[in-house]
mmCIF file of C-alpha atoms in Angstrom:
data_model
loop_
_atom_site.group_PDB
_atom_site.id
_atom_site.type_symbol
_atom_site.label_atom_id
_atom_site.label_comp_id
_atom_site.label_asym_id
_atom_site.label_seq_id
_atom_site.Cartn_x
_atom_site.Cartn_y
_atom_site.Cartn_z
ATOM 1 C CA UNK S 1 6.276 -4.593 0.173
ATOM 2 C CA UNK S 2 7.965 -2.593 -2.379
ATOM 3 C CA UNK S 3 8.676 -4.641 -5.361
ATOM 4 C CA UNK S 4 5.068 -6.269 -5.444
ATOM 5 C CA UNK S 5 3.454 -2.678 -5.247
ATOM 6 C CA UNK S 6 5.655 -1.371 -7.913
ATOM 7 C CA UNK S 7 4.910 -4.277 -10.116
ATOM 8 C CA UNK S 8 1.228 -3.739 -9.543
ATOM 9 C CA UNK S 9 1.434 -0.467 -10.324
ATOM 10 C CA UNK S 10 3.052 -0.880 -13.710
ATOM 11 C CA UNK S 11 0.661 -3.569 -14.006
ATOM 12 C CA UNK S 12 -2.295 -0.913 -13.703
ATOM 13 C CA UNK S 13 -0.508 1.404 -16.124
ATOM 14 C CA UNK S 14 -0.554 -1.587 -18.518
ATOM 15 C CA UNK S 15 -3.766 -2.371 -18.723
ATOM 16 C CA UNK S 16 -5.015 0.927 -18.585
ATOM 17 C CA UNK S 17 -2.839 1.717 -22.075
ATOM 18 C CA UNK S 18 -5.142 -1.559 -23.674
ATOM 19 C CA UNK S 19 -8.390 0.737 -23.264
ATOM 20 C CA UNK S 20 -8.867 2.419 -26.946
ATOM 21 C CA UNK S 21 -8.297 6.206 -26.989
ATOM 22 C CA UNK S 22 -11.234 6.994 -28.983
ATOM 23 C CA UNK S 23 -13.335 5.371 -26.002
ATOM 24 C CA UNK S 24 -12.379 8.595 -24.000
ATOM 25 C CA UNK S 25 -13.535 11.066 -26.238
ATOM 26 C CA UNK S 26 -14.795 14.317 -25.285
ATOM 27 C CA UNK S 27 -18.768 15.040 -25.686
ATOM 28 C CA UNK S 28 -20.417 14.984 -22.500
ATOM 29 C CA UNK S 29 -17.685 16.522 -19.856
ATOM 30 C CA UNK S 30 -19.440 15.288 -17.049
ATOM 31 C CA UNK S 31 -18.657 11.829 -18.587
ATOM 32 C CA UNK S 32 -22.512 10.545 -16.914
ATOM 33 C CA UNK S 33 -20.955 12.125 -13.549
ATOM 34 C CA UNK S 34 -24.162 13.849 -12.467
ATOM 35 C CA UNK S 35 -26.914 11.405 -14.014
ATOM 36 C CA UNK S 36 -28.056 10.224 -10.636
ATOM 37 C CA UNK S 37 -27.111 11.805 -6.987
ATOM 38 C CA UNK S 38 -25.859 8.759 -5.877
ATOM 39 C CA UNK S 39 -23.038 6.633 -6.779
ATOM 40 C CA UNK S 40 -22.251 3.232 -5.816
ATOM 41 C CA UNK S 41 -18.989 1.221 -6.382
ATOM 42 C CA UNK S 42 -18.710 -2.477 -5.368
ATOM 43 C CA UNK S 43 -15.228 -4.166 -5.776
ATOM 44 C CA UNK S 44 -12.984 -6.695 -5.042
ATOM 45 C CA UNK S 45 -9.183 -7.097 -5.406
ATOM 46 C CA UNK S 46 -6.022 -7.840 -2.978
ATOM 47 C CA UNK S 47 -4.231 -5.798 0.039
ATOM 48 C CA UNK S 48 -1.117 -5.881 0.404
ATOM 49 C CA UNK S 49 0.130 -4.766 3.681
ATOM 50 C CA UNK S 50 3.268 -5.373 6.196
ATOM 51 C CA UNK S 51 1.488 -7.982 7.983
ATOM 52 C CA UNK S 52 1.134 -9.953 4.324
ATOM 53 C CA UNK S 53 -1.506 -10.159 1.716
ATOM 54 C CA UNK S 54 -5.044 -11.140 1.636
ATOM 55 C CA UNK S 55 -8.127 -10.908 -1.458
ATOM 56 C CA UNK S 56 -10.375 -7.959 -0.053
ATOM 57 C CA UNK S 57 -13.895 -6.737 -0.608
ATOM 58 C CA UNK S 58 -15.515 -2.919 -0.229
ATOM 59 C CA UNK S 59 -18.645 -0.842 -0.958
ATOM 60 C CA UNK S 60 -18.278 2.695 -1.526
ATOM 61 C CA UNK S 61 -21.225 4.981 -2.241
ATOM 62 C CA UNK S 62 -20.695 8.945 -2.828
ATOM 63 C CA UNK S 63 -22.317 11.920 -3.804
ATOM 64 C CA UNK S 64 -22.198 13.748 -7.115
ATOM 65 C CA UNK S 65 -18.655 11.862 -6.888
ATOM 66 C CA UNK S 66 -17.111 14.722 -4.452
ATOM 67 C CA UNK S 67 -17.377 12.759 -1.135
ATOM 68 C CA UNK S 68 -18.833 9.741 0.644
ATOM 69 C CA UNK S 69 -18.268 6.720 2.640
ATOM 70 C CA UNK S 70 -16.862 3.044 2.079
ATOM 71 C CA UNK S 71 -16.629 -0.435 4.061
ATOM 72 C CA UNK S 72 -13.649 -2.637 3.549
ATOM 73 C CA UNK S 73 -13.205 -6.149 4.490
ATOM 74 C CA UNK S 74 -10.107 -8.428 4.094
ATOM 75 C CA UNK S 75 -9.881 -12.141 4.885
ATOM 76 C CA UNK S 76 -7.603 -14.071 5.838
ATOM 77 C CA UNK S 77 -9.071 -17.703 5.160
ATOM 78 C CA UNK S 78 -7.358 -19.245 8.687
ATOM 79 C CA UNK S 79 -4.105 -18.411 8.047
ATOM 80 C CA UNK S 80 -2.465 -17.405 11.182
ATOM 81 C CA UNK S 81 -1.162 -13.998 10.284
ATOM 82 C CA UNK S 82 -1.951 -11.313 12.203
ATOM 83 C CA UNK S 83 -4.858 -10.512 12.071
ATOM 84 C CA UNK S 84 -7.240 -12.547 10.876
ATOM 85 C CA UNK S 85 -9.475 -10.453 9.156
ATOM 86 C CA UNK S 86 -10.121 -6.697 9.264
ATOM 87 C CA UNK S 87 -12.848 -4.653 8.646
ATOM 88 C CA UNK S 88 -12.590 -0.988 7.817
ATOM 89 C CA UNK S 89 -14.890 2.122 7.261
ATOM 90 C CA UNK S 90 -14.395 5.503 6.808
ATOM 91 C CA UNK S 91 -15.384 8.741 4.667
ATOM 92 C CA UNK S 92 -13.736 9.982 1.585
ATOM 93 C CA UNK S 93 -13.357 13.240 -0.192
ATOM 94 C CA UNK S 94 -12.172 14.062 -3.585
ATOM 95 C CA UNK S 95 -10.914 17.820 -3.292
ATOM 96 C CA UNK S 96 -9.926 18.027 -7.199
ATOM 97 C CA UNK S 97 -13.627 17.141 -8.447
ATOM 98 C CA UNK S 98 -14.731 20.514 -6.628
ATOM 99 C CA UNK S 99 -12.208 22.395 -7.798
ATOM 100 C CA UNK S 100 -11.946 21.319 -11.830
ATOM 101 C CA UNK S 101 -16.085 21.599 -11.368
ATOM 102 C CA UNK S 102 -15.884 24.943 -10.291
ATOM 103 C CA UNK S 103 -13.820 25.905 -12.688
ATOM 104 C CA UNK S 104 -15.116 24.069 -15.246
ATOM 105 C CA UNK S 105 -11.402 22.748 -16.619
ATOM 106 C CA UNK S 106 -11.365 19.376 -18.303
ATOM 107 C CA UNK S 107 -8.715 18.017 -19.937
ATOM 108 C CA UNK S 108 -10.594 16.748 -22.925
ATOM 109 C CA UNK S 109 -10.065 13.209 -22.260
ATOM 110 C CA UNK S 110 -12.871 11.012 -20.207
ATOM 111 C CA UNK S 111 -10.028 8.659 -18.829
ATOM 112 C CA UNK S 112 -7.355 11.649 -18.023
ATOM 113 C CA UNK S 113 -10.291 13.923 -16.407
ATOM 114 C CA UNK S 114 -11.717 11.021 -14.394
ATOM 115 C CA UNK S 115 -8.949 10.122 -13.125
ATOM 116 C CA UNK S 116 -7.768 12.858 -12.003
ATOM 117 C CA UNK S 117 -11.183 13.594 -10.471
ATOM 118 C CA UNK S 118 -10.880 10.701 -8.323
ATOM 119 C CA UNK S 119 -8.220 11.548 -6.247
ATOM 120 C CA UNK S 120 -9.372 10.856 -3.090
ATOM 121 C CA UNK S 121 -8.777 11.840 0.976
ATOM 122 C CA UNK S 122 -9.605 8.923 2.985
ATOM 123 C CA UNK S 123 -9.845 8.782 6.591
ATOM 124 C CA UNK S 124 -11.282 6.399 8.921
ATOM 125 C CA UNK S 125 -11.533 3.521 11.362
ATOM 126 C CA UNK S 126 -10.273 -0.437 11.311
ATOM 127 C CA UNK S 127 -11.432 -3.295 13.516
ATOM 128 C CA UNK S 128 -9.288 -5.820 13.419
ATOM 129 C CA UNK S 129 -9.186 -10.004 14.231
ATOM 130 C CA UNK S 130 -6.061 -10.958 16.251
ATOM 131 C CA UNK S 131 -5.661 -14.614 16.199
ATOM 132 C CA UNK S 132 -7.692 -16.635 18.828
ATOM 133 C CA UNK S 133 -9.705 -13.766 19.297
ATOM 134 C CA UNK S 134 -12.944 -11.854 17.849
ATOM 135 C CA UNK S 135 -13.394 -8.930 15.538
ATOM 136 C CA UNK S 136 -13.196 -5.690 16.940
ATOM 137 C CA UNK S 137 -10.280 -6.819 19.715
ATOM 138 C CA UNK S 138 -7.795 -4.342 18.392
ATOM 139 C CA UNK S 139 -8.915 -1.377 16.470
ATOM 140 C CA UNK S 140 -7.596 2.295 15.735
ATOM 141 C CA UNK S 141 -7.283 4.940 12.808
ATOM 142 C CA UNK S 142 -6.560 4.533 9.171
ATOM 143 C CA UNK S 143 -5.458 7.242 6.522
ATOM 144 C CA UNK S 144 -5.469 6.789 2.995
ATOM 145 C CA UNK S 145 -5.492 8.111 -0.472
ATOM 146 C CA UNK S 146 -6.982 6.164 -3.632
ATOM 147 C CA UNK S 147 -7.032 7.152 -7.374
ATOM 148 C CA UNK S 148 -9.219 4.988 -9.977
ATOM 149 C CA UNK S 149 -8.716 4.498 -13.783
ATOM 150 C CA UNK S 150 -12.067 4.202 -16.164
ATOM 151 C CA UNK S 151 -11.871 1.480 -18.132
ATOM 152 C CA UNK S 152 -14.816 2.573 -20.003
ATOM 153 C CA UNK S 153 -14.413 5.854 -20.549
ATOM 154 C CA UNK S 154 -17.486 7.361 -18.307
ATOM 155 C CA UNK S 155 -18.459 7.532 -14.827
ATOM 156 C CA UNK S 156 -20.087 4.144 -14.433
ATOM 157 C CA UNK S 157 -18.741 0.866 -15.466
ATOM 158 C CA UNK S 158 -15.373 -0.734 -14.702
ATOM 159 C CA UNK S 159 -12.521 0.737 -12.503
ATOM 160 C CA UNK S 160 -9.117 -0.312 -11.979
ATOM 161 C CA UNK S 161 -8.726 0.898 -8.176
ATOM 162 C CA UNK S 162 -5.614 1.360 -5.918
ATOM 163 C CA UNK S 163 -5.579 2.706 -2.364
ATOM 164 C CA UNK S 164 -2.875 3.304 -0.044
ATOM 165 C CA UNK S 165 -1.857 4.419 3.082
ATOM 166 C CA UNK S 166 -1.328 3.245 7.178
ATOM 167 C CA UNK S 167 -2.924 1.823 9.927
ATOM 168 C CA UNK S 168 -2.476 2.699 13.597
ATOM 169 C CA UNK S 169 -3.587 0.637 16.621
ATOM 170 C CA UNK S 170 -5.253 1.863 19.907
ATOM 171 C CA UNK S 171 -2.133 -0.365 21.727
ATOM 172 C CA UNK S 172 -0.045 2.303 20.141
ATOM 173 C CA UNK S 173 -0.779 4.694 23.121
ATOM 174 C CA UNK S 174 0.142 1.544 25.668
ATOM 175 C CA UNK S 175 3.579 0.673 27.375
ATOM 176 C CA UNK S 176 4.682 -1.983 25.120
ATOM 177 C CA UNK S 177 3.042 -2.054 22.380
ATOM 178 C CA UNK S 178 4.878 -5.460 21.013
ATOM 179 C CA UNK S 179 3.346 -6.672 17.800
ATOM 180 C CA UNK S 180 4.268 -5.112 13.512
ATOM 181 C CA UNK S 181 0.072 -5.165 13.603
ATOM 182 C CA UNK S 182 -0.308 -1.861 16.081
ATOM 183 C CA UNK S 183 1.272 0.066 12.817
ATOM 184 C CA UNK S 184 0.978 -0.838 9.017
ATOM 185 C CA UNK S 185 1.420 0.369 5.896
ATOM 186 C CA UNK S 186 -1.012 -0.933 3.543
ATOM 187 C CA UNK S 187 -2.489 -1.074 -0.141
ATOM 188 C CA UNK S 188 -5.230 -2.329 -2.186
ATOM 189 C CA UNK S 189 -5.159 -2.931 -5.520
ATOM 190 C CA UNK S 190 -8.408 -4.247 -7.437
ATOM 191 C CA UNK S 191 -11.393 -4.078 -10.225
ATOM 192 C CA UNK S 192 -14.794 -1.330 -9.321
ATOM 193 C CA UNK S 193 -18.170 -1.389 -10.988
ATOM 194 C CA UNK S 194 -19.405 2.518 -10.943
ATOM 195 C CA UNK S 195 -23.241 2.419 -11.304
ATOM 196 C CA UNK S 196 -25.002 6.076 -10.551
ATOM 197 C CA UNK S 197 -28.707 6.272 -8.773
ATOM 198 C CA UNK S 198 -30.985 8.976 -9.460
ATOM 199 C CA UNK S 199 -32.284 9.278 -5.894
ATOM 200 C CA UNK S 200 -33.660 12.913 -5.813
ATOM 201 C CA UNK S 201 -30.765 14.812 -4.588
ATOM 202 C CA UNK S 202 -29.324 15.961 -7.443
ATOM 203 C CA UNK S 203 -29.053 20.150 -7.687
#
């Protein structure tokens, strides 16, 4: 898995050099962060992961951008890799966005401070498709950390995304565990649309 994440890495870095500097310009250093309590973040994109690769969906809402939840779900359109299809959820937490905030440090630039901003702590659960069988038949923990790069310079709009981390099946803890799915290294490289929702909350 290596050479395909390193090439979609420098791939990200790429396209994130395309994005005119003076569209992360300084002004507003919240960058639109706290216009509305509530963000949401559809997006789609592709995991790659030790068991192969397959084009992925997820929703992630948070709040303030400091912390909040997110649903993944990869397909894999009847191929017979294993599994099938997974679904994941889980919480994150971006430790960086309460400390710069506190602080009140910004670098100056919307794309370098959100960035950095979105480091993110993820920890949650899978449920996972074996072949011939249903959703949910093996499951266990998974622990990740994401970053995402502002392609428009503010809080909402378009993100370039990447997440990484590993995946650890319940049939770990059994005699034999015998199949590469009980324990996987994943990651998930795609496109986010950032939208913020006034929903009352805000302090």
């Amino acid at each position: 898995m290596k050479a395909p994440t390193v090439g979609l890495s420098a791939g990200l870095v790429a396209l994130a050099a395309l994005v005119p500097v003076d569209a992360w310009g300084a002004g507003d250093t919240t960058y639109g962060r706290v216009e509305g309590a509530l963000e949401l973040a559809p997006g789609l994109g592709a995991t790659l992961a030790s068991y192969g690769a397959r084009p992925t969906l997820e929703l992630r809402g948070r709040y303030l951008s400091m912390a909040g939840v997110f649903v993944t779900y990869e397909e894999g359109f009847g191929t017979r890799v294993d599994p099938r299809r997974l679904l994941a959820t889980g919480i994150e937490v971006r430790p960086l966005f309460f400390a710069r905030w506190l602080k009140d440090k910004e670098v100056g630039s919307a794309f370098v401070d959100l960035a950095i901003v979105s480091f993110a702590l993820e920890l949650g659960a899978f449920f996972a498709q074996p072949p011939g069988r249903g959703l949910g038949e093996r499951m266990g923990l998974q622990a990740s950390l994401g970053i995402e790069l502002p392609l428009f310079g503010k809080a909402e709009g378009l993100f370039l995304t990447a997440h990484g981390g590993g995946r650890f099946s319940d049939r770990l803890a059994a005699e034999d565990p015998s199949t590469r799915a009980d324990r996987a290294a994943f990651v998930t490289f795609g496109l986010a649309w950032h939208e913020t929702i006034e929903v009352g909350l805000t302090p």
